[in-house]
Coordinates of C-alpha atoms in Angstrom, one line a residue:
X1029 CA 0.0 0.0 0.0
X1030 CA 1.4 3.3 -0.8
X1031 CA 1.9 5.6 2.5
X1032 CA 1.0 8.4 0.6
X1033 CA -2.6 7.1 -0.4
X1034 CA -3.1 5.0 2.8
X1035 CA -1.1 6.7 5.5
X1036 CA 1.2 4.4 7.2
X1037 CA 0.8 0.2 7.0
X1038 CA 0.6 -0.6 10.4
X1039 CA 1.9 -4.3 11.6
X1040 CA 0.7 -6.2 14.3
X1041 CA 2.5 -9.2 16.1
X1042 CA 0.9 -11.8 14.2
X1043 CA 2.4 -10.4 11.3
X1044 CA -0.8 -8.4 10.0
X1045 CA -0.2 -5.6 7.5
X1046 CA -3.1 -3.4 8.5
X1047 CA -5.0 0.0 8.1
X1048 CA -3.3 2.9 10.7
X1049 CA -6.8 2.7 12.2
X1050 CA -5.8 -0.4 14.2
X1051 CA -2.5 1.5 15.4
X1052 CA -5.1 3.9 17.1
X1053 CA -6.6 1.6 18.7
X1054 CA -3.6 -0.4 20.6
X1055 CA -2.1 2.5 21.2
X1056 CA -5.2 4.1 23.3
X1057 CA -6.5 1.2 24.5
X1058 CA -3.0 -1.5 25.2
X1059 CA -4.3 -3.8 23.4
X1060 CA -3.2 -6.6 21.0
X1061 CA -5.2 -7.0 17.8
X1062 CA -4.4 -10.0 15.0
X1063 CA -5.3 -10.3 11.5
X1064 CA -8.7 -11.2 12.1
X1065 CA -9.6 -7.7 13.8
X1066 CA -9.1 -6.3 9.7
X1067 CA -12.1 -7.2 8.3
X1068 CA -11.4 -5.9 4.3
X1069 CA -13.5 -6.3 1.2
X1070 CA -10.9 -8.1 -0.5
X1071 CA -10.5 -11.0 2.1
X1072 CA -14.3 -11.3 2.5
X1073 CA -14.9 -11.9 -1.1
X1074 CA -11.8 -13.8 -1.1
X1075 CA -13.0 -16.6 1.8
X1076 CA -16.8 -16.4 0.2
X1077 CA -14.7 -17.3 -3.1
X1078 CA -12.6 -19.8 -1.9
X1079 CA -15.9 -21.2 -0.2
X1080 CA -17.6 -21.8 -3.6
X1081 CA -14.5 -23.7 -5.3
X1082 CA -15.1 -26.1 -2.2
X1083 CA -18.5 -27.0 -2.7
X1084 CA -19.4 -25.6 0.3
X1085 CA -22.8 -23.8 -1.3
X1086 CA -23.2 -26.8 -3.2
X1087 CA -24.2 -25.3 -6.4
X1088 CA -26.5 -22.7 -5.4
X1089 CA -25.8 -19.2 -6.9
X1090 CA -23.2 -16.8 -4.9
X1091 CA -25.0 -13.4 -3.7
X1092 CA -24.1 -10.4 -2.1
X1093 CA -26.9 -11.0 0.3
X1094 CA -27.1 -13.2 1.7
X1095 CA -23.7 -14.8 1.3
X1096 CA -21.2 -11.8 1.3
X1097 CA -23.6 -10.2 4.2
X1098 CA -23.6 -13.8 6.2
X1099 CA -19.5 -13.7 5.7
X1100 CA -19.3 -10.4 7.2
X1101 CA -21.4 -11.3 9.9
X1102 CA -19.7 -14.4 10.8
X1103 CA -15.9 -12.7 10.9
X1104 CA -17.2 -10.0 13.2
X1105 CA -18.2 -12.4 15.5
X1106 CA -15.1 -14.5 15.1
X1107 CA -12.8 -11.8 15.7
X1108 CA -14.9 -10.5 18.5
X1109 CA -14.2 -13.7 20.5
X1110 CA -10.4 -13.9 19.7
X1111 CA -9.1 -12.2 23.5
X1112 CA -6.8 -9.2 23.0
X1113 CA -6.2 -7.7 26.4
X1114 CA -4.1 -10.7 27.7
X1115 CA -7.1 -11.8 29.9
X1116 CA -8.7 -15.3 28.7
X1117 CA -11.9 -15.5 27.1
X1118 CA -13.7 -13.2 25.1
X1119 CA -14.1 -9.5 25.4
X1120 CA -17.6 -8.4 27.3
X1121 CA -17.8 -5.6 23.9
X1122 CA -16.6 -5.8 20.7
X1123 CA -15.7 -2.3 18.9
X1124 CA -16.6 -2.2 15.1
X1125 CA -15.8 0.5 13.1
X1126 CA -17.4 1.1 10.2
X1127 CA -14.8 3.5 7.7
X1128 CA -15.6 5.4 5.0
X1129 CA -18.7 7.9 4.4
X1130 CA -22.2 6.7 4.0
X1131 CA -23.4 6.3 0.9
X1132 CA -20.4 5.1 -0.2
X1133 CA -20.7 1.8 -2.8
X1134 CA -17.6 0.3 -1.5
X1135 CA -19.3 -0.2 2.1
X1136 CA -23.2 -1.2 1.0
X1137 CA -22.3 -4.7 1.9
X1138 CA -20.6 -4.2 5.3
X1139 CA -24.1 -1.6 6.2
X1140 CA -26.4 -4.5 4.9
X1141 CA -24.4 -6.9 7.2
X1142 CA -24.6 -4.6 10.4
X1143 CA -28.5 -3.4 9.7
X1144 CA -28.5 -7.7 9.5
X1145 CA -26.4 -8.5 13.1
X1146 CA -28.1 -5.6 14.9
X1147 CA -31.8 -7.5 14.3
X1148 CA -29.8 -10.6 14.8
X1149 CA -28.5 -9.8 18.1
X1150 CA -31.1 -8.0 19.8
X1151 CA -31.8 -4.0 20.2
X1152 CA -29.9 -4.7 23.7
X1153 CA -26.9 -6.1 21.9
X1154 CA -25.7 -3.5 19.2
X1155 CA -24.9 0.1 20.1
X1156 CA -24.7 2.1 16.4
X1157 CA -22.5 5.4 17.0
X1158 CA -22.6 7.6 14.3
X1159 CA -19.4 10.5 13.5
X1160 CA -20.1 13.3 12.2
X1161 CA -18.7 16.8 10.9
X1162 CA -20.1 20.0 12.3
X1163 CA -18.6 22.7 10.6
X1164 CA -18.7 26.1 11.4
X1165 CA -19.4 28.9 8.9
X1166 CA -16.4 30.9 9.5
X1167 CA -18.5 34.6 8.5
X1168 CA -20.9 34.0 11.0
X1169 CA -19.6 31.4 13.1
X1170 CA -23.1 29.6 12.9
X1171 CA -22.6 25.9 13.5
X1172 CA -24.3 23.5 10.8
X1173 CA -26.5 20.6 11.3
X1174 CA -27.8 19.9 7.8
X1175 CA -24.8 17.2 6.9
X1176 CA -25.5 15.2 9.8
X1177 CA -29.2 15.3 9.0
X1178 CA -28.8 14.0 5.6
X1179 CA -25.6 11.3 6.7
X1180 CA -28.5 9.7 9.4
X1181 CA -31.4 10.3 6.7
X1182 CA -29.2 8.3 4.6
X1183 CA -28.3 5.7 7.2
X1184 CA -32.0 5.4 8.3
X1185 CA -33.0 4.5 4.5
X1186 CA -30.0 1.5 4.9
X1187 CA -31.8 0.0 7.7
X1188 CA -29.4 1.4 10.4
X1189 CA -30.7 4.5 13.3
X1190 CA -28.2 5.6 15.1
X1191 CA -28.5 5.5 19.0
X1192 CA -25.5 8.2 19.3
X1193 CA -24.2 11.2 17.6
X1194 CA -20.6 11.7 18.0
X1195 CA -20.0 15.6 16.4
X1196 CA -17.1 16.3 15.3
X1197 CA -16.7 20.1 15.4
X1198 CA -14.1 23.1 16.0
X1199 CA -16.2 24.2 18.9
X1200 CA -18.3 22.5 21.5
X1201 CA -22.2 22.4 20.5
X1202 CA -24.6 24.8 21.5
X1203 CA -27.3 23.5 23.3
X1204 CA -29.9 24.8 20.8
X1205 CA -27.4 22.9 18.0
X1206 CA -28.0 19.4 20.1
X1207 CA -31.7 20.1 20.8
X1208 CA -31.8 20.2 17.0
X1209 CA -30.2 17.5 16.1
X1210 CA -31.5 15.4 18.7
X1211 CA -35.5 16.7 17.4
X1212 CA -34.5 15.8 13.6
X1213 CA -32.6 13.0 13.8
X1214 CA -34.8 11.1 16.7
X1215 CA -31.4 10.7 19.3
X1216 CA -31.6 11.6 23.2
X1217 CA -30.4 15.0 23.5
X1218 CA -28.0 13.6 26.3
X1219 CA -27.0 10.8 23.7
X1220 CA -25.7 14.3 21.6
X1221 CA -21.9 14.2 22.4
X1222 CA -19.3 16.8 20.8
X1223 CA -16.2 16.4 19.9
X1224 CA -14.6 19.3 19.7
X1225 CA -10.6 20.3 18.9
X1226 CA -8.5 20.3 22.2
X1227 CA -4.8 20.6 22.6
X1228 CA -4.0 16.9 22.1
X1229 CA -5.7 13.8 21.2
X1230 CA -5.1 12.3 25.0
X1231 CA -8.1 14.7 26.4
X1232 CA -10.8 12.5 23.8
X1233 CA -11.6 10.1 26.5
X1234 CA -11.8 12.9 29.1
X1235 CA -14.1 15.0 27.3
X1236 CA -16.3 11.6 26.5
X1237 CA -16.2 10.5 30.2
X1238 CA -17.4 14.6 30.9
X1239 CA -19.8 14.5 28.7
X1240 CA -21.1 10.9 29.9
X1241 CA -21.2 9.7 26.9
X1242 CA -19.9 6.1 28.3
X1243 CA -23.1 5.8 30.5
X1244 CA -25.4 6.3 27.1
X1245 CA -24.0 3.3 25.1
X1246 CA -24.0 1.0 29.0
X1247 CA -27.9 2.3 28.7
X1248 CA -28.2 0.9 25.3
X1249 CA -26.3 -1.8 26.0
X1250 CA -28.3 -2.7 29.4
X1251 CA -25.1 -2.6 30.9
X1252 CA -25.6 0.5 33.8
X1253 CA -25.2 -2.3 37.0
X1254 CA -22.2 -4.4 35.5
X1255 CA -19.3 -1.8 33.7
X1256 CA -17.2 0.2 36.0
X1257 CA -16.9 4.1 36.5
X1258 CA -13.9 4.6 33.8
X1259 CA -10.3 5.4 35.9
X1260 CA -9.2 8.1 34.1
X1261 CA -6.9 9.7 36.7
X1262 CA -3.2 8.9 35.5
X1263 CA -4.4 9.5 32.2
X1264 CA -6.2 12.9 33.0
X1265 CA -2.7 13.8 34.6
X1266 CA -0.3 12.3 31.6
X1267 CA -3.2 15.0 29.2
X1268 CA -2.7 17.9 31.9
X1269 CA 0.8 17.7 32.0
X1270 CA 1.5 17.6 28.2
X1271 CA 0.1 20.8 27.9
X1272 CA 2.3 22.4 30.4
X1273 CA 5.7 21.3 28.9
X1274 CA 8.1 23.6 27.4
X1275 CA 11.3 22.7 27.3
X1276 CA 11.9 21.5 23.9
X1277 CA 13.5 19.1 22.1
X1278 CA 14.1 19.3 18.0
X1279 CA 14.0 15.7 16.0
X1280 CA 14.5 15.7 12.7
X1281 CA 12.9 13.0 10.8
X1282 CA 14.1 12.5 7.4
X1283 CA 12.1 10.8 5.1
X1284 CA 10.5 9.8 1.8
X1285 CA 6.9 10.5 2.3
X1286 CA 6.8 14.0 4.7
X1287 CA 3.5 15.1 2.4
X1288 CA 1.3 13.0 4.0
X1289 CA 2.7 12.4 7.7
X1290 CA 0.3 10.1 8.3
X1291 CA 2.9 7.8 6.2
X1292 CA 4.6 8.2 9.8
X1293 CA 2.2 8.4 12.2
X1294 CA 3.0 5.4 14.8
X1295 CA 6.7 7.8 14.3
X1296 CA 5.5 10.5 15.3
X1297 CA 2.9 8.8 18.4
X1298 CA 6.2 7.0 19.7
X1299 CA 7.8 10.2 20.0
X1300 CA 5.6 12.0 21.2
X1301 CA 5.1 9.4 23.9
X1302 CA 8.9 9.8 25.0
X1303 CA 9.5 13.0 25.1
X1304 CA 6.0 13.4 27.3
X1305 CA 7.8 10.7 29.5
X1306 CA 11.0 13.0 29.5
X1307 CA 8.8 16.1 30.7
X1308 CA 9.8 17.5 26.9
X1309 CA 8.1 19.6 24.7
X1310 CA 8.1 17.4 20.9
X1311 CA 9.2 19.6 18.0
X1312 CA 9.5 17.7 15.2
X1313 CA 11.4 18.9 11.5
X1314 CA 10.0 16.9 8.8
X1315 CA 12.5 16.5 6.3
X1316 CA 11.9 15.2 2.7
X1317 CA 15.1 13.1 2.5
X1318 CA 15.6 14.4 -1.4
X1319 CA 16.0 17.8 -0.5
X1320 CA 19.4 16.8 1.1
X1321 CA 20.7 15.3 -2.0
X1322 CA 23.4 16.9 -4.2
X1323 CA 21.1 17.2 -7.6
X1324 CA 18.6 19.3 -5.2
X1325 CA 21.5 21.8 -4.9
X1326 CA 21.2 22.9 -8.2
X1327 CA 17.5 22.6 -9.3
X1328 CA 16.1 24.3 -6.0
X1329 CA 19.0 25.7 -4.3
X1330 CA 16.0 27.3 -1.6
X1331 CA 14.9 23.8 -0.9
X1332 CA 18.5 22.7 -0.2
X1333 CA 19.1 25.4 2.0
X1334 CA 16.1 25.0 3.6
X1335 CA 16.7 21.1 4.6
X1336 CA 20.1 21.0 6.0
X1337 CA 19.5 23.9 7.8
X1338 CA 16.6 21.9 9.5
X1339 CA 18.6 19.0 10.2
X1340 CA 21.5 21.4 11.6
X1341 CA 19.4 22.7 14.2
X1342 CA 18.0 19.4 15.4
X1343 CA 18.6 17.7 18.2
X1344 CA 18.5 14.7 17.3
X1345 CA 17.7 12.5 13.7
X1346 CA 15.6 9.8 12.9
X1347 CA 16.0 7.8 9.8
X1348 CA 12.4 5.6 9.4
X1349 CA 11.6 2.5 7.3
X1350 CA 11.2 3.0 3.7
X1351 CA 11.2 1.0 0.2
X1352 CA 12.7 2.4 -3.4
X1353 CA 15.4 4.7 -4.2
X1354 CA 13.9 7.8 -4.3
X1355 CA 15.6 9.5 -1.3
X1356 CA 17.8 7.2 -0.2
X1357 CA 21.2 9.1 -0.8
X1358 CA 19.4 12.0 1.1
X1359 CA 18.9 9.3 4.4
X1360 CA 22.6 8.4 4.0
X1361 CA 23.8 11.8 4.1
X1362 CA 21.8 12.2 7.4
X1363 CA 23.2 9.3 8.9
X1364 CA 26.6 10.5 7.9
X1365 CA 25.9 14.0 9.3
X1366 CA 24.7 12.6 12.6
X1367 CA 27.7 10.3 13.1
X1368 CA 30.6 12.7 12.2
X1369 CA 28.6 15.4 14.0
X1370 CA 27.9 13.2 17.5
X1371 CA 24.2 13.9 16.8
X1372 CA 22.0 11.4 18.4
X1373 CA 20.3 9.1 15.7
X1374 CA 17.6 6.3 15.5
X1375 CA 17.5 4.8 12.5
X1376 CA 14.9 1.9 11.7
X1377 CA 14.4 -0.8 9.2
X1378 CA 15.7 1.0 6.1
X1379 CA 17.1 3.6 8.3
X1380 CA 19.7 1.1 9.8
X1381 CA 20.3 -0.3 6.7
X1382 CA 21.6 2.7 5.1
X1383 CA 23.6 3.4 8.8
X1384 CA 25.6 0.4 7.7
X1385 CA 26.1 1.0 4.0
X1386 CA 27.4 4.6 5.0
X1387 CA 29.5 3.5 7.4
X1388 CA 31.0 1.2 5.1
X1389 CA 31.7 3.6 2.1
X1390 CA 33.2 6.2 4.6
X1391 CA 34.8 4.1 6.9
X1392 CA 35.6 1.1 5.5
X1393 CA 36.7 2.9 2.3
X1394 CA 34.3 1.3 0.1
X1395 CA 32.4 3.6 -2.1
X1396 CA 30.6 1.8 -4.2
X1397 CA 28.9 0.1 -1.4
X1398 CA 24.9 -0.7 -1.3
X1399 CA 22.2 -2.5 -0.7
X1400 CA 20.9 -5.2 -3.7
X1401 CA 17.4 -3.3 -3.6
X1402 CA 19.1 -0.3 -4.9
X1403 CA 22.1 -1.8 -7.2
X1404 CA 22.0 -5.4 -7.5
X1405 CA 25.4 -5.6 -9.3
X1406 CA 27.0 -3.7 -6.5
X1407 CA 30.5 -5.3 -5.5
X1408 CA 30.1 -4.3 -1.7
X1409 CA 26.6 -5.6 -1.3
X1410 CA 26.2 -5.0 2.3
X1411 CA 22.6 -5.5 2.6
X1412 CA 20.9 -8.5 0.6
X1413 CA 18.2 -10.0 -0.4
X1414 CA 16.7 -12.8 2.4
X1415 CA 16.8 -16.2 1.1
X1416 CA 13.3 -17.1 1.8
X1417 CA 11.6 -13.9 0.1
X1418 CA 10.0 -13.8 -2.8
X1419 CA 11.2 -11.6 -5.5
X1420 CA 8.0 -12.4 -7.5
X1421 CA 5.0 -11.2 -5.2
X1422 CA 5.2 -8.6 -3.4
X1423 CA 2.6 -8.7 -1.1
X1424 CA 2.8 -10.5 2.8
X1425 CA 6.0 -11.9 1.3
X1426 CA 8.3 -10.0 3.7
X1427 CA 9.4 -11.0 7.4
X1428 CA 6.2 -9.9 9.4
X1429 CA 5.0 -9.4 12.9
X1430 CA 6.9 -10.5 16.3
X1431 CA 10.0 -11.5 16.0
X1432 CA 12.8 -12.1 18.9
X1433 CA 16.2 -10.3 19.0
X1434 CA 18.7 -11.7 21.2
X1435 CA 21.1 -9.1 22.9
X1436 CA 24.9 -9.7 22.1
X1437 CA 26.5 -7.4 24.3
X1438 CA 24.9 -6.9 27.9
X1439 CA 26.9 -3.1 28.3
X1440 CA 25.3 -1.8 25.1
X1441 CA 23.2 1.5 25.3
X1442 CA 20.5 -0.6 23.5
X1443 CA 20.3 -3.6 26.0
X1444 CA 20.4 -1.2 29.1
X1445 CA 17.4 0.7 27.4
X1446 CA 15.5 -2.6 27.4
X1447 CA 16.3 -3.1 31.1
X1448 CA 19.1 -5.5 30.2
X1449 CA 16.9 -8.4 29.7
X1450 CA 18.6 -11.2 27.5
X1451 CA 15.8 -10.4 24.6
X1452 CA 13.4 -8.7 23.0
X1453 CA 10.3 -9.4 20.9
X1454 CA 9.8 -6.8 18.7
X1455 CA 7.6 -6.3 15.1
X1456 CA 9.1 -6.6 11.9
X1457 CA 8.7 -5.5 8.1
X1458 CA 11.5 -6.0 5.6
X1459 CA 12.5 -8.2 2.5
X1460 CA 16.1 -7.1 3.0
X1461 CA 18.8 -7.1 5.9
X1462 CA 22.4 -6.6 6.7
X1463 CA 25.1 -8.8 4.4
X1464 CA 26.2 -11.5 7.6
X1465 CA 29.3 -12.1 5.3
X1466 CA 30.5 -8.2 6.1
X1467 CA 29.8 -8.2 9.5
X1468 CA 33.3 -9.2 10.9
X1469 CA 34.8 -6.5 8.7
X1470 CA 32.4 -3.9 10.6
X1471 CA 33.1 -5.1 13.8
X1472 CA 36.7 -5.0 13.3
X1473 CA 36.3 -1.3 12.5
X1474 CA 34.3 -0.2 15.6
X1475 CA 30.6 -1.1 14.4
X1476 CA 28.8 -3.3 16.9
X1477 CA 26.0 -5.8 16.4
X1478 CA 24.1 -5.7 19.5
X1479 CA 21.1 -7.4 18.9
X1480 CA 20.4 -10.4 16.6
X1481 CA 17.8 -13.2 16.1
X1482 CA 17.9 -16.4 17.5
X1483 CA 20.6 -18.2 14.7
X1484 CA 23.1 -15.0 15.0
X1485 CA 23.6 -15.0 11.7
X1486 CA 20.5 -11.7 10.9
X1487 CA 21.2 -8.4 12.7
X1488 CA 19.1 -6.8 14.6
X1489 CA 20.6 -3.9 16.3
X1490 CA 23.5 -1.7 15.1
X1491 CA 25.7 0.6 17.8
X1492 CA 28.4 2.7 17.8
X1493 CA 30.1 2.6 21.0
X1494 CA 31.8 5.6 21.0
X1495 CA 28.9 7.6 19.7
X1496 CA 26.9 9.4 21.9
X1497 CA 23.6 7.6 21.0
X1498 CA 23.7 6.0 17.7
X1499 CA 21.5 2.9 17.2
X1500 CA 19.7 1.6 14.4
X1501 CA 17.4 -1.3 14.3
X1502 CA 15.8 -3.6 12.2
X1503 CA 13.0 -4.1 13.5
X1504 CA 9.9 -1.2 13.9
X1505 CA 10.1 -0.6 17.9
X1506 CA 7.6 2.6 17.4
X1507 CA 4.5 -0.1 16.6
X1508 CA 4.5 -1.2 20.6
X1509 CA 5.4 2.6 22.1
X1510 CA 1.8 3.6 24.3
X1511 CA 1.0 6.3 26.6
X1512 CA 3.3 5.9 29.9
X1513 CA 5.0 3.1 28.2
X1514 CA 7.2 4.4 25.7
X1515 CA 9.7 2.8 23.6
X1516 CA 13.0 2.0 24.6
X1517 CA 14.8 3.2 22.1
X1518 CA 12.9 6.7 21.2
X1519 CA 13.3 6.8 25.1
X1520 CA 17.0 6.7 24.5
X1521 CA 16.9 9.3 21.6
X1522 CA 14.8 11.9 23.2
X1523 CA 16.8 11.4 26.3
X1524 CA 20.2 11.9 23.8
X1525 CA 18.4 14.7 22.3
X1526 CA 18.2 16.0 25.1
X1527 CA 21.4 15.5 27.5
X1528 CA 19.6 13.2 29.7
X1529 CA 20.5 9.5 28.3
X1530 CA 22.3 8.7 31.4
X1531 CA 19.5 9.4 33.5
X1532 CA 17.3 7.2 31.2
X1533 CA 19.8 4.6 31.2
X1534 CA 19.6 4.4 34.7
X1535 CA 16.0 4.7 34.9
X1536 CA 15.5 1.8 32.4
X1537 CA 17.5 -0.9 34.7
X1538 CA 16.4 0.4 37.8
X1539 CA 13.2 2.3 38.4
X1540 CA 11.4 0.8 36.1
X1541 CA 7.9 -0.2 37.5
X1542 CA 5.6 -2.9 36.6
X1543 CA 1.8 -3.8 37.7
X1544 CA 2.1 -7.2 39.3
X1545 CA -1.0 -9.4 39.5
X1546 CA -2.5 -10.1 42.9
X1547 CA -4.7 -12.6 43.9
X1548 CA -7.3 -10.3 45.1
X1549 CA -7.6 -9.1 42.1
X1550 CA -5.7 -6.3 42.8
X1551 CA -2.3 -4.8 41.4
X1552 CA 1.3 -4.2 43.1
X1553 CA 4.1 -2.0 42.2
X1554 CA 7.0 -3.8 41.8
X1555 CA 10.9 -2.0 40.9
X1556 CA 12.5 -3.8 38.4
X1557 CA 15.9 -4.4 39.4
X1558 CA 15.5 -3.0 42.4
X1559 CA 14.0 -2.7 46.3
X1560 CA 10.3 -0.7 46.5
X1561 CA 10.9 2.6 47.1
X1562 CA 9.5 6.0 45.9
X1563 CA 7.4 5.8 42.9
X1564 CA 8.4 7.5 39.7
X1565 CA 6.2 10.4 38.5
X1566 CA 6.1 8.6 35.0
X1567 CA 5.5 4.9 35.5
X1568 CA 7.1 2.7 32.6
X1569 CA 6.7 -1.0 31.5
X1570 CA 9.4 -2.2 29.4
X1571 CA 9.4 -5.7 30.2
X1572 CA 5.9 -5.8 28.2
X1573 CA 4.1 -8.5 30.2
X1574 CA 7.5 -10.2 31.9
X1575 CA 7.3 -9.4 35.9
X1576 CA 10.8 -9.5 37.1

């Protein structure tokens, strides 16, 4: 999928290559979602499809409805029983969300399916939340309900009423707004909620809880004398404090597809998470990794300028993932700049790839060096192919989802930021990796190998030693940052950034603090590493489910 169109392709541990949506969703809610939670056209039609060559319809004629519909139905339910909170058994809800706009042909099946479960399952069963925009008429700053009149007009004739109405607006609603559209479009005025823009995306679920909007779907669900009152009071604080920081710290992240930063959303969320953890204020330079190039120089000498004057100011530089060669000699002159220039830098997936291949041309003295993607009659190929790709399909052919690195040297600024712990699991997406066959010949000359899998033979984790921070990995550590549990390494290059990587260092092998299981049904602190003593203000979880 191209990040441009589609944003960014978000994995998951079971090596699912899904829509950004379901990064949104772990992230906010620490969850763990598979394959099964991406219900798409194409594998619907594919399984009804694959149903028919079996026989199993024996004969009869293939249909949207019922047969598409009765697919849909059947995955939702499938999914919704698959656990994905690490508690066994099923979830008490299931969350389905519904994309696109209505009236839109590309979803008529999935709204045929859902207008199907909800009679299926019972009024007391199926909660239908409906978004959507406000706007505001920016002459007279009236607020607008027709377009949500006509979106639930339109629903109604699809066999779907909506119980809420979630409005997405600049402002909050005016009570006459929601007395309107609660008269016209046959919803509670209290079921009315607004979603209006606030200074970050972590006050959502405060504004819901204010606005109650979580008692209205347990009313529609029957559900007021079994759910909880929602504990929102670390996260309420974490949303506060965000606000208030303002000591900042610069990144610079170079890459291919800065138009659309949703390309690099779960990025951006991880480092945002660690520099909130760092009581930092995020700036963040995007950089399109062309501009740095040599050609750019002379075509658009302003652009040039522009972009290494960026990455001279920053803090620190992040190198992300990436496929093609548009860009990539940009990307290695970043990761040049940052290592003769001691600036911290994070490079991932392709971003340690090219690490290695400029280390070897300047270092190593080999100029012509590259990676087989890029030139596959390079004599230097430091950065092949994997032998059980396929150069044929390109699609779920790469090395997906969890994948364990084993850490090669216990002193290394990368292990310490993981606690020190003998190994990490970690989510993968790449077709290519570093040449094994090199490898001596960069360790000879200073660059380490940290972290590999569990033959020793694929890298992992690159390090310079003498470097203030300069890591690159493999692997795509910013899929499993959250809120108050940020990543370990974009811990390590905000701290970097921002003089403090001792501290975090410290921090990560012996404050850390993890919520230990009771039998009471309660939860202890427990210091990793360490005796119980004072609390951190931030509380951290890098062992990611292993009490120590």
């Amino acid at each position: 999928m191209s990040p441009i169109e589609h944003g960014e392709v978000y994995v998951l541990d079971d090596g699912g290559e899904v829509d950004l949506d379901l990064g949104n969703y772990e992230r906010f809610m620490d969850i763990k979602l598979t394959r099964e939670n991406n219900i798409t056209t194409g594998k619907v039609y594919k399984h009804v499809l694959e149903k028919e060559r079996r026989g199993d319809y024996l004969g009869k004629t293939v249909q949207v409805v019922p047969h598409i519909t009765d697919a849909i139905q059947d995955w939702i339910e499938r999914a919704a029983s698959i656990p994905v909170d690490g508690q066994s058994g099923p979830a008490d809800v299931c969350v389905i969300e519904l994309g696109g706009t209505i009236g839109d042909i590309e979803s008529m099946p999935f709204i045929e399916a859902l207008g199907q479960f909800s009679y299926r399952v019972g009024s007391e069963n199926f909660c239908l939340i409906h978004v959507s925009l406000v706007p505001v008429l920016n002459v007279v700053g009236e607020q607008k309900t027709k377009p949500t009149q006509h979106s639930v007009r339109d629903l109604r004739g699809l066999g779907l009423s909506p119980h809420i109405l979630a409005c997405r607006s600049t402002q909050p609603l005016e009570d006459n707004v929601k007395a309107k559209l609660s008269q016209f479009c046959h919803v509670p005025m209290e079921n009315v909620v607004t979603l209006y823009d606030c200074p970050n995306i972590w006050h959502i679920p405060l504004l819901l809880k204010e606005q109650k909007a979580h008692e209205a779907i347990l009313r529609v669900l029957n559900l007021k004398g079994v759910a909880k009152e929602p504990a929102l009071e670390e996260w309420s604080l974490m949303a506060k404090m965000t606000d208030k920081l303002h000591v900042p710290v610069r990144i610079a992240v170079v890459g291919k597809y800065t138009e659309l930063l949703d390309s690099y959303l779960s990025i951006h969320k991880a480092l945002l998470h660690a520099s909130v953890a760092r009581r930092k204020k995020l700036v963040i330079d995007w950089i399109s990794a062309g501009d740095l190039e040599q050609g750019v120089k002379k075509e658009n000498p302003d652009a040039y300028k522009a972009a290494w004057k960026l990455l001279k100011g920053a803090d620190g530089v992040l190198v992300p993932g990436g496929f093609g060669h548009r860009g990539v000699e940009g990307k290695i002159l970043a990761a040049k700049y940052a290592r003769e220039n001691r600036v911290p830098y994070l490079g991932i997936c392709l971003g340690m790839q090219l690490a290695v291949i400029e280390y070897a041309r300047t270092v190593l003295g080999m100029p012509d060096a590259n990676s087989t993607e890029l030139d596959p009659n390079t004599k230097n190929p430091c950065v092949i192919f994997m032998p059980e790709g396929s150069k044929t399909h390109m699609g779920g052919t790469m090395r997906l989802g969890s994948r364990r690195t084993y850490f090669h040297a216990k002193d290394s600024k990368s292990a310490k930021l993981y606690g020190s712990r003998g190994f990490v699991d970690e989510r993968h997406r790449h077709r290519y990796e570093v040449n094994p066959a090199m490898v001596p010949r960069f360790e000879s000359s200073g660059l380490t190998f940290t972290g590999k899998d569990e033959t020793g033979q694929r890298m992992e984790i690159i390090e310079l030693p003498n470097h203030p921070f300069y890591i690159g990995a493999q692997f795509h550590p910013e899929y499993k940052s959250r809120p108050g549990k940020a990543s370990p390494l974009f811990l390590g290059l905000i701290g970097a950034a921002s003089g403090e990587l001792d501290n975090v260092l410290q921090q990560s092998c012996q404050e850390t603090v993890v919520p230990r299981p009771l039998s009471n049904g309660k939860f202890e602190r427990v210091y990793w590493k360490g005796s119980p003593k004072k609390p951190v203000s931030v509380v951290y979880s890098v062992c990611d489910g292993v009490y120590s």
